[in-house]
PDB file of C-alpha atoms in Angstrom:
ATOM      1  CA  UNK A   1      17.581 -40.891  37.174  1.00 54.00           C
ATOM      2  CA  UNK A   2      15.274 -40.097  34.252  1.00 91.00           C
ATOM      3  CA  UNK A   3      16.315 -39.719  30.616  1.00 93.00           C
ATOM      4  CA  UNK A   4      16.790 -35.945  30.947  1.00 94.00           C
ATOM      5  CA  UNK A   5      19.134 -36.295  33.925  1.00 93.00           C
ATOM      6  CA  UNK A   6      21.099 -39.080  32.270  1.00 95.00           C
ATOM      7  CA  UNK A   7      21.564 -37.074  29.097  1.00 96.00           C
ATOM      8  CA  UNK A   8      22.652 -33.972  30.979  1.00 95.00           C
ATOM      9  CA  UNK A   9      25.260 -36.046  32.819  1.00 95.00           C
ATOM     10  CA  UNK A  10      26.432 -37.389  29.449  1.00 95.00           C
ATOM     11  CA  UNK A  11      26.869 -33.963  27.836  1.00 95.00           C
ATOM     12  CA  UNK A  12      28.449 -32.613  31.016  1.00 95.00           C
ATOM     13  CA  UNK A  13      31.014 -35.419  30.841  1.00 95.00           C
ATOM     14  CA  UNK A  14      31.757 -34.314  27.272  1.00 95.00           C
ATOM     15  CA  UNK A  15      32.224 -30.771  28.543  1.00 95.00           C
ATOM     16  CA  UNK A  16      34.585 -31.852  31.324  1.00 94.00           C
ATOM     17  CA  UNK A  17      36.723 -34.011  29.059  1.00 94.00           C
ATOM     18  CA  UNK A  18      36.567 -32.217  25.693  1.00 95.00           C
ATOM     19  CA  UNK A  19      35.280 -28.737  26.513  1.00 90.00           C
ATOM     20  CA  UNK A  20      38.234 -26.913  24.983  1.00 92.00           C
ATOM     21  CA  UNK A  21      37.098 -28.122  21.558  1.00 94.00           C
ATOM     22  CA  UNK A  22      33.393 -28.795  22.066  1.00 95.00           C
ATOM     23  CA  UNK A  23      32.353 -25.573  23.806  1.00 95.00           C
ATOM     24  CA  UNK A  24      33.215 -23.250  20.874  1.00 95.00           C
ATOM     25  CA  UNK A  25      31.935 -25.854  18.411  1.00 96.00           C
ATOM     26  CA  UNK A  26      28.538 -26.197  20.092  1.00 96.00           C
ATOM     27  CA  UNK A  27      28.285 -22.434  20.516  1.00 96.00           C
ATOM     28  CA  UNK A  28      28.708 -22.208  16.728  1.00 96.00           C
ATOM     29  CA  UNK A  29      26.009 -24.831  16.173  1.00 95.00           C
ATOM     30  CA  UNK A  30      23.656 -22.886  18.434  1.00 95.00           C
ATOM     31  CA  UNK A  31      24.455 -19.666  16.558  1.00 94.00           C
ATOM     32  CA  UNK A  32      23.604 -21.386  13.255  1.00 93.00           C
ATOM     33  CA  UNK A  33      20.232 -22.387  14.678  1.00 93.00           C
ATOM     34  CA  UNK A  34      19.443 -18.979  16.185  1.00 91.00           C
ATOM     35  CA  UNK A  35      16.050 -17.883  14.789  1.00 88.00           C
ATOM     36  CA  UNK A  36      16.699 -20.473  12.027  1.00 90.00           C
ATOM     37  CA  UNK A  37      18.433 -17.667  10.110  1.00 92.00           C
ATOM     38  CA  UNK A  38      20.739 -19.903   8.084  1.00 93.00           C
ATOM     39  CA  UNK A  39      17.965 -22.289   7.083  1.00 94.00           C
ATOM     40  CA  UNK A  40      15.632 -19.435   6.155  1.00 94.00           C
ATOM     41  CA  UNK A  41      18.428 -17.973   4.025  1.00 95.00           C
ATOM     42  CA  UNK A  42      18.796 -21.315   2.232  1.00 94.00           C
ATOM     43  CA  UNK A  43      15.017 -21.336   1.728  1.00 94.00           C
ATOM     44  CA  UNK A  44      15.142 -17.904   0.129  1.00 93.00           C
ATOM     45  CA  UNK A  45      17.869 -19.094  -2.259  1.00 93.00           C
ATOM     46  CA  UNK A  46      15.713 -22.108  -3.149  1.00 92.00           C
ATOM     47  CA  UNK A  47      12.812 -19.728  -3.876  1.00 88.00           C
ATOM     48  CA  UNK A  48      14.863 -17.935  -6.532  1.00 89.00           C
ATOM     49  CA  UNK A  49      14.782 -21.023  -8.782  1.00 86.00           C
ATOM     50  CA  UNK A  50      11.401 -22.169 -10.070  1.00 84.00           C
ATOM     51  CA  UNK A  51      12.506 -25.822  -9.874  1.00 87.00           C
ATOM     52  CA  UNK A  52      13.112 -25.594  -6.117  1.00 88.00           C
ATOM     53  CA  UNK A  53      10.770 -22.720  -5.229  1.00 88.00           C
ATOM     54  CA  UNK A  54       8.048 -24.837  -3.687  1.00 91.00           C
ATOM     55  CA  UNK A  55      10.570 -26.729  -1.561  1.00 92.00           C
ATOM     56  CA  UNK A  56      11.762 -23.407  -0.160  1.00 92.00           C
ATOM     57  CA  UNK A  57       8.235 -22.099   0.406  1.00 93.00           C
ATOM     58  CA  UNK A  58       7.209 -25.301   2.214  1.00 95.00           C
ATOM     59  CA  UNK A  59      10.242 -25.122   4.495  1.00 96.00           C
ATOM     60  CA  UNK A  60       9.640 -21.441   5.291  1.00 96.00           C
ATOM     61  CA  UNK A  61       6.010 -22.159   6.166  1.00 96.00           C
ATOM     62  CA  UNK A  62       6.954 -25.175   8.312  1.00 97.00           C
ATOM     63  CA  UNK A  63       9.553 -23.145  10.234  1.00 96.00           C
ATOM     64  CA  UNK A  64       7.174 -20.184  10.655  1.00 96.00           C
ATOM     65  CA  UNK A  65       4.325 -22.372  11.930  1.00 96.00           C
ATOM     66  CA  UNK A  66       6.753 -24.103  14.278  1.00 95.00           C
ATOM     67  CA  UNK A  67       7.834 -20.748  15.685  1.00 94.00           C
ATOM     68  CA  UNK A  68       4.214 -19.691  16.270  1.00 95.00           C
ATOM     69  CA  UNK A  69       3.303 -23.032  17.828  1.00 94.00           C
ATOM     70  CA  UNK A  70       6.355 -23.083  20.096  1.00 94.00           C
ATOM     71  CA  UNK A  71       6.614 -19.456  21.240  1.00 92.00           C
ATOM     72  CA  UNK A  72       2.907 -18.681  21.496  1.00 93.00           C
ATOM     73  CA  UNK A  73       1.532 -22.130  22.315  1.00 93.00           C
ATOM     74  CA  UNK A  74       3.648 -24.800  23.934  1.00 94.00           C
ATOM     75  CA  UNK A  75       6.251 -22.641  25.716  1.00 93.00           C
ATOM     76  CA  UNK A  76       3.804 -20.425  27.652  1.00 93.00           C
ATOM     77  CA  UNK A  77       1.439 -23.361  28.243  1.00 94.00           C
ATOM     78  CA  UNK A  78       4.053 -25.689  29.783  1.00 93.00           C
ATOM     79  CA  UNK A  79       6.345 -22.917  31.084  1.00 91.00           C
ATOM     80  CA  UNK A  80       9.191 -25.290  31.871  1.00 93.00           C
ATOM     81  CA  UNK A  81      12.237 -23.561  33.413  1.00 93.00           C
ATOM     82  CA  UNK A  82      15.666 -23.850  31.793  1.00 93.00           C
ATOM     83  CA  UNK A  83      17.848 -26.540  33.414  1.00 92.00           C
ATOM     84  CA  UNK A  84      20.401 -24.088  34.751  1.00 91.00           C
ATOM     85  CA  UNK A  85      17.765 -21.898  36.438  1.00 89.00           C
ATOM     86  CA  UNK A  86      16.373 -24.425  38.929  1.00 84.00           C
ATOM     87  CA  UNK A  87      19.193 -26.760  39.971  1.00 78.00           C
ATOM     88  CA  UNK A  88      22.398 -25.638  41.694  1.00 85.00           C
ATOM     89  CA  UNK A  89      24.290 -28.579  40.194  1.00 89.00           C
ATOM     90  CA  UNK A  90      23.158 -27.646  36.693  1.00 91.00           C
ATOM     91  CA  UNK A  91      24.160 -24.036  37.344  1.00 92.00           C
ATOM     92  CA  UNK A  92      27.747 -25.242  37.792  1.00 93.00           C
ATOM     93  CA  UNK A  93      27.425 -27.313  34.594  1.00 93.00           C
ATOM     94  CA  UNK A  94      26.103 -24.235  32.773  1.00 93.00           C
ATOM     95  CA  UNK A  95      28.971 -22.095  34.044  1.00 93.00           C
ATOM     96  CA  UNK A  96      31.519 -24.664  32.887  1.00 93.00           C
ATOM     97  CA  UNK A  97      29.881 -24.668  29.419  1.00 92.00           C
ATOM     98  CA  UNK A  98      30.198 -20.900  29.090  1.00 89.00           C
ATOM     99  CA  UNK A  99      27.272 -19.521  31.134  1.00 88.00           C
ATOM    100  CA  UNK A 100      25.345 -18.228  28.095  1.00 90.00           C
ATOM    101  CA  UNK A 101      21.945 -16.940  29.271  1.00 89.00           C
ATOM    102  CA  UNK A 102      18.655 -17.707  27.533  1.00 87.00           C
ATOM    103  CA  UNK A 103      15.221 -16.126  27.682  1.00 82.00           C
ATOM    104  CA  UNK A 104      11.691 -17.597  27.921  1.00 82.00           C
ATOM    105  CA  UNK A 105      10.789 -21.203  28.690  1.00 89.00           C
ATOM    106  CA  UNK A 106      12.608 -24.446  27.980  1.00 91.00           C
ATOM    107  CA  UNK A 107      10.075 -26.670  26.188  1.00 94.00           C
ATOM    108  CA  UNK A 108      10.243 -27.065  23.232  1.00 95.00           C
ATOM    109  CA  UNK A 109      13.673 -26.293  21.819  1.00 95.00           C
ATOM    110  CA  UNK A 110      13.092 -23.733  19.080  1.00 94.00           C
ATOM    111  CA  UNK A 111      16.566 -24.300  17.642  1.00 95.00           C
ATOM    112  CA  UNK A 112      15.905 -28.027  17.261  1.00 97.00           C
ATOM    113  CA  UNK A 113      12.431 -27.393  15.886  1.00 97.00           C
ATOM    114  CA  UNK A 114      13.802 -25.046  13.230  1.00 96.00           C
ATOM    115  CA  UNK A 115      16.522 -27.325  11.918  1.00 97.00           C
ATOM    116  CA  UNK A 116      14.242 -30.370  11.982  1.00 97.00           C
ATOM    117  CA  UNK A 117      11.395 -28.513  10.218  1.00 97.00           C
ATOM    118  CA  UNK A 118      13.777 -27.412   7.483  1.00 97.00           C
ATOM    119  CA  UNK A 119      15.124 -30.879   6.749  1.00 97.00           C
ATOM    120  CA  UNK A 120      11.821 -32.754   7.177  1.00 97.00           C
ATOM    121  CA  UNK A 121       9.967 -30.404   4.837  1.00 96.00           C
ATOM    122  CA  UNK A 122      12.904 -30.505   2.404  1.00 94.00           C
ATOM    123  CA  UNK A 123      12.832 -34.322   2.523  1.00 95.00           C
ATOM    124  CA  UNK A 124       9.099 -34.731   1.891  1.00 95.00           C
ATOM    125  CA  UNK A 125       8.980 -32.227  -0.985  1.00 93.00           C
ATOM    126  CA  UNK A 126      12.204 -33.002  -2.865  1.00 89.00           C
ATOM    127  CA  UNK A 127      13.069 -35.500  -5.584  1.00 87.00           C
ATOM    128  CA  UNK A 128      13.441 -39.106  -4.481  1.00 89.00           C
ATOM    129  CA  UNK A 129      17.022 -39.112  -5.756  1.00 90.00           C
ATOM    130  CA  UNK A 130      17.876 -36.346  -3.256  1.00 90.00           C
ATOM    131  CA  UNK A 131      16.211 -37.837  -0.221  1.00 93.00           C
ATOM    132  CA  UNK A 132      18.936 -40.164   1.044  1.00 93.00           C
ATOM    133  CA  UNK A 133      21.458 -37.317   1.216  1.00 95.00           C
ATOM    134  CA  UNK A 134      18.918 -34.916   2.737  1.00 94.00           C
ATOM    135  CA  UNK A 135      18.000 -37.475   5.395  1.00 95.00           C
ATOM    136  CA  UNK A 136      21.651 -38.118   6.269  1.00 96.00           C
ATOM    137  CA  UNK A 137      22.528 -34.432   6.563  1.00 96.00           C
ATOM    138  CA  UNK A 138      19.275 -33.728   8.416  1.00 96.00           C
ATOM    139  CA  UNK A 139      19.905 -36.432  11.026  1.00 96.00           C
ATOM    140  CA  UNK A 140      23.470 -35.198  11.567  1.00 97.00           C
ATOM    141  CA  UNK A 141      22.440 -31.534  11.889  1.00 96.00           C
ATOM    142  CA  UNK A 142      19.475 -32.280  14.174  1.00 97.00           C
ATOM    143  CA  UNK A 143      21.635 -34.481  16.402  1.00 97.00           C
ATOM    144  CA  UNK A 144      24.298 -31.772  16.622  1.00 97.00           C
ATOM    145  CA  UNK A 145      21.641 -29.203  17.517  1.00 97.00           C
ATOM    146  CA  UNK A 146      20.270 -31.444  20.262  1.00 97.00           C
ATOM    147  CA  UNK A 147      23.762 -31.981  21.650  1.00 97.00           C
ATOM    148  CA  UNK A 148      24.466 -28.247  21.452  1.00 96.00           C
ATOM    149  CA  UNK A 149      21.317 -27.159  23.268  1.00 96.00           C
ATOM    150  CA  UNK A 150      21.714 -29.706  26.064  1.00 96.00           C
ATOM    151  CA  UNK A 151      25.497 -29.227  26.320  1.00 96.00           C
ATOM    152  CA  UNK A 152      24.998 -25.477  26.947  1.00 95.00           C
ATOM    153  CA  UNK A 153      22.351 -26.362  29.585  1.00 95.00           C
ATOM    154  CA  UNK A 154      19.651 -24.474  27.718  1.00 94.00           C
ATOM    155  CA  UNK A 155      17.406 -27.510  27.276  1.00 95.00           C
ATOM    156  CA  UNK A 156      16.587 -30.972  28.480  1.00 95.00           C
ATOM    157  CA  UNK A 157      16.659 -33.822  25.966  1.00 97.00           C
ATOM    158  CA  UNK A 158      12.853 -34.048  26.061  1.00 96.00           C
ATOM    159  CA  UNK A 159      12.613 -30.354  25.090  1.00 96.00           C
ATOM    160  CA  UNK A 160      14.559 -31.170  21.928  1.00 97.00           C
ATOM    161  CA  UNK A 161      12.548 -34.300  21.152  1.00 97.00           C
ATOM    162  CA  UNK A 162       9.302 -32.317  21.447  1.00 97.00           C
ATOM    163  CA  UNK A 163      10.854 -29.815  19.041  1.00 96.00           C
ATOM    164  CA  UNK A 164      11.416 -32.606  16.507  1.00 97.00           C
ATOM    165  CA  UNK A 165       7.846 -33.840  17.000  1.00 97.00           C
ATOM    166  CA  UNK A 166       6.433 -30.363  16.370  1.00 97.00           C
ATOM    167  CA  UNK A 167       8.653 -30.070  13.279  1.00 97.00           C
ATOM    168  CA  UNK A 168       7.077 -33.254  11.913  1.00 97.00           C
ATOM    169  CA  UNK A 169       3.605 -31.821  12.512  1.00 97.00           C
ATOM    170  CA  UNK A 170       4.282 -28.428  10.904  1.00 97.00           C
ATOM    171  CA  UNK A 171       6.125 -29.935   7.923  1.00 97.00           C
ATOM    172  CA  UNK A 172       3.286 -32.296   7.073  1.00 96.00           C
ATOM    173  CA  UNK A 173       0.755 -29.481   7.484  1.00 96.00           C
ATOM    174  CA  UNK A 174       2.828 -27.074   5.361  1.00 97.00           C
ATOM    175  CA  UNK A 175       3.115 -29.448   2.396  1.00 95.00           C
ATOM    176  CA  UNK A 176      -0.616 -29.633   1.458  1.00 95.00           C
ATOM    177  CA  UNK A 177      -1.055 -25.912   2.103  1.00 95.00           C
ATOM    178  CA  UNK A 178       1.740 -25.105  -0.352  1.00 92.00           C
ATOM    179  CA  UNK A 179       0.410 -27.639  -2.872  1.00 91.00           C
ATOM    180  CA  UNK A 180      -2.967 -25.873  -2.679  1.00 91.00           C
ATOM    181  CA  UNK A 181      -1.290 -22.493  -3.265  1.00 87.00           C
ATOM    182  CA  UNK A 182       0.561 -23.988  -6.235  1.00 85.00           C
ATOM    183  CA  UNK A 183      -2.707 -25.270  -7.720  1.00 86.00           C
ATOM    184  CA  UNK A 184      -4.263 -21.811  -7.383  1.00 84.00           C
ATOM    185  CA  UNK A 185      -1.249 -20.289  -9.159  1.00 81.00           C
ATOM    186  CA  UNK A 186      -1.507 -22.854 -11.963  1.00 79.00           C
ATOM    187  CA  UNK A 187      -5.256 -22.310 -12.313  1.00 79.00           C
ATOM    188  CA  UNK A 188      -4.779 -18.570 -12.762  1.00 78.00           C
ATOM    189  CA  UNK A 189      -1.346 -18.643 -14.367  1.00 74.00           C
ATOM    190  CA  UNK A 190      -2.365 -16.111 -17.023  1.00 77.00           C
ATOM    191  CA  UNK A 191      -2.800 -13.463 -14.341  1.00 75.00           C
ATOM    192  CA  UNK A 192       0.371 -11.420 -13.858  1.00 73.00           C
ATOM    193  CA  UNK A 193       1.174 -12.109 -10.204  1.00 79.00           C
ATOM    194  CA  UNK A 194       0.534 -15.850 -10.492  1.00 69.00           C
ATOM    195  CA  UNK A 195       2.548 -16.065 -13.707  1.00 74.00           C
ATOM    196  CA  UNK A 196       5.421 -14.282 -11.960  1.00 74.00           C
ATOM    197  CA  UNK A 197       5.291 -16.662  -8.965  1.00 71.00           C
ATOM    198  CA  UNK A 198       5.357 -19.698 -11.243  1.00 69.00           C
ATOM    199  CA  UNK A 199       7.972 -18.566 -13.735  1.00 72.00           C
ATOM    200  CA  UNK A 200      10.348 -16.124 -12.062  1.00 72.00           C
ATOM    201  CA  UNK A 201      13.844 -17.639 -12.066  1.00 65.00           C
ATOM    202  CA  UNK A 202      17.127 -15.835 -11.489  1.00 74.00           C
ATOM    203  CA  UNK A 203      18.898 -18.605 -13.391  1.00 67.00           C
ATOM    204  CA  UNK A 204      16.664 -18.114 -16.413  1.00 62.00           C
ATOM    205  CA  UNK A 205      15.630 -21.793 -16.550  1.00 59.00           C
TER     206      UNK A 205
END
């Protein structure tokens, strides 16, 4: 057995023994990660305060680049089928977990990529005093997303790990791009649009 098979057997055992509780819970986790809507909403809130604006912008860019890279690069290139679509045993596992269908290819996990990109970019752009808490919450949320996506038989473990790897790449690319944009805004801060970007704050700080 390889690592993907072993992990699927592990999450299936969770489903067999604790499915009454875990199935609705993991469906909720998957819903939270759908199109990264919750994390993008948090990013937009961060953008409303000039003290956290650039954190929010970096996270949005990291998530957006991850989506482009996954859906228009890696997924069509590798074209890996979903676990439940190619193995009769995994079909029964999928049915037990709720039989929720998914579209397109399996690798990478876009849900995992989105949550990881949000927390990684948040971590590398935030104050040092915040980072321990961000890292803790990020590890917990990413782990839950991985468990959710494999539990529902939508992904293999390696799909999720590739998602995390791509999140690292896009986050570390997004940071210097946003820093460059910030420098341009500072250089031309007397011009209306750049002044607005730098100083707009719903809290009036």
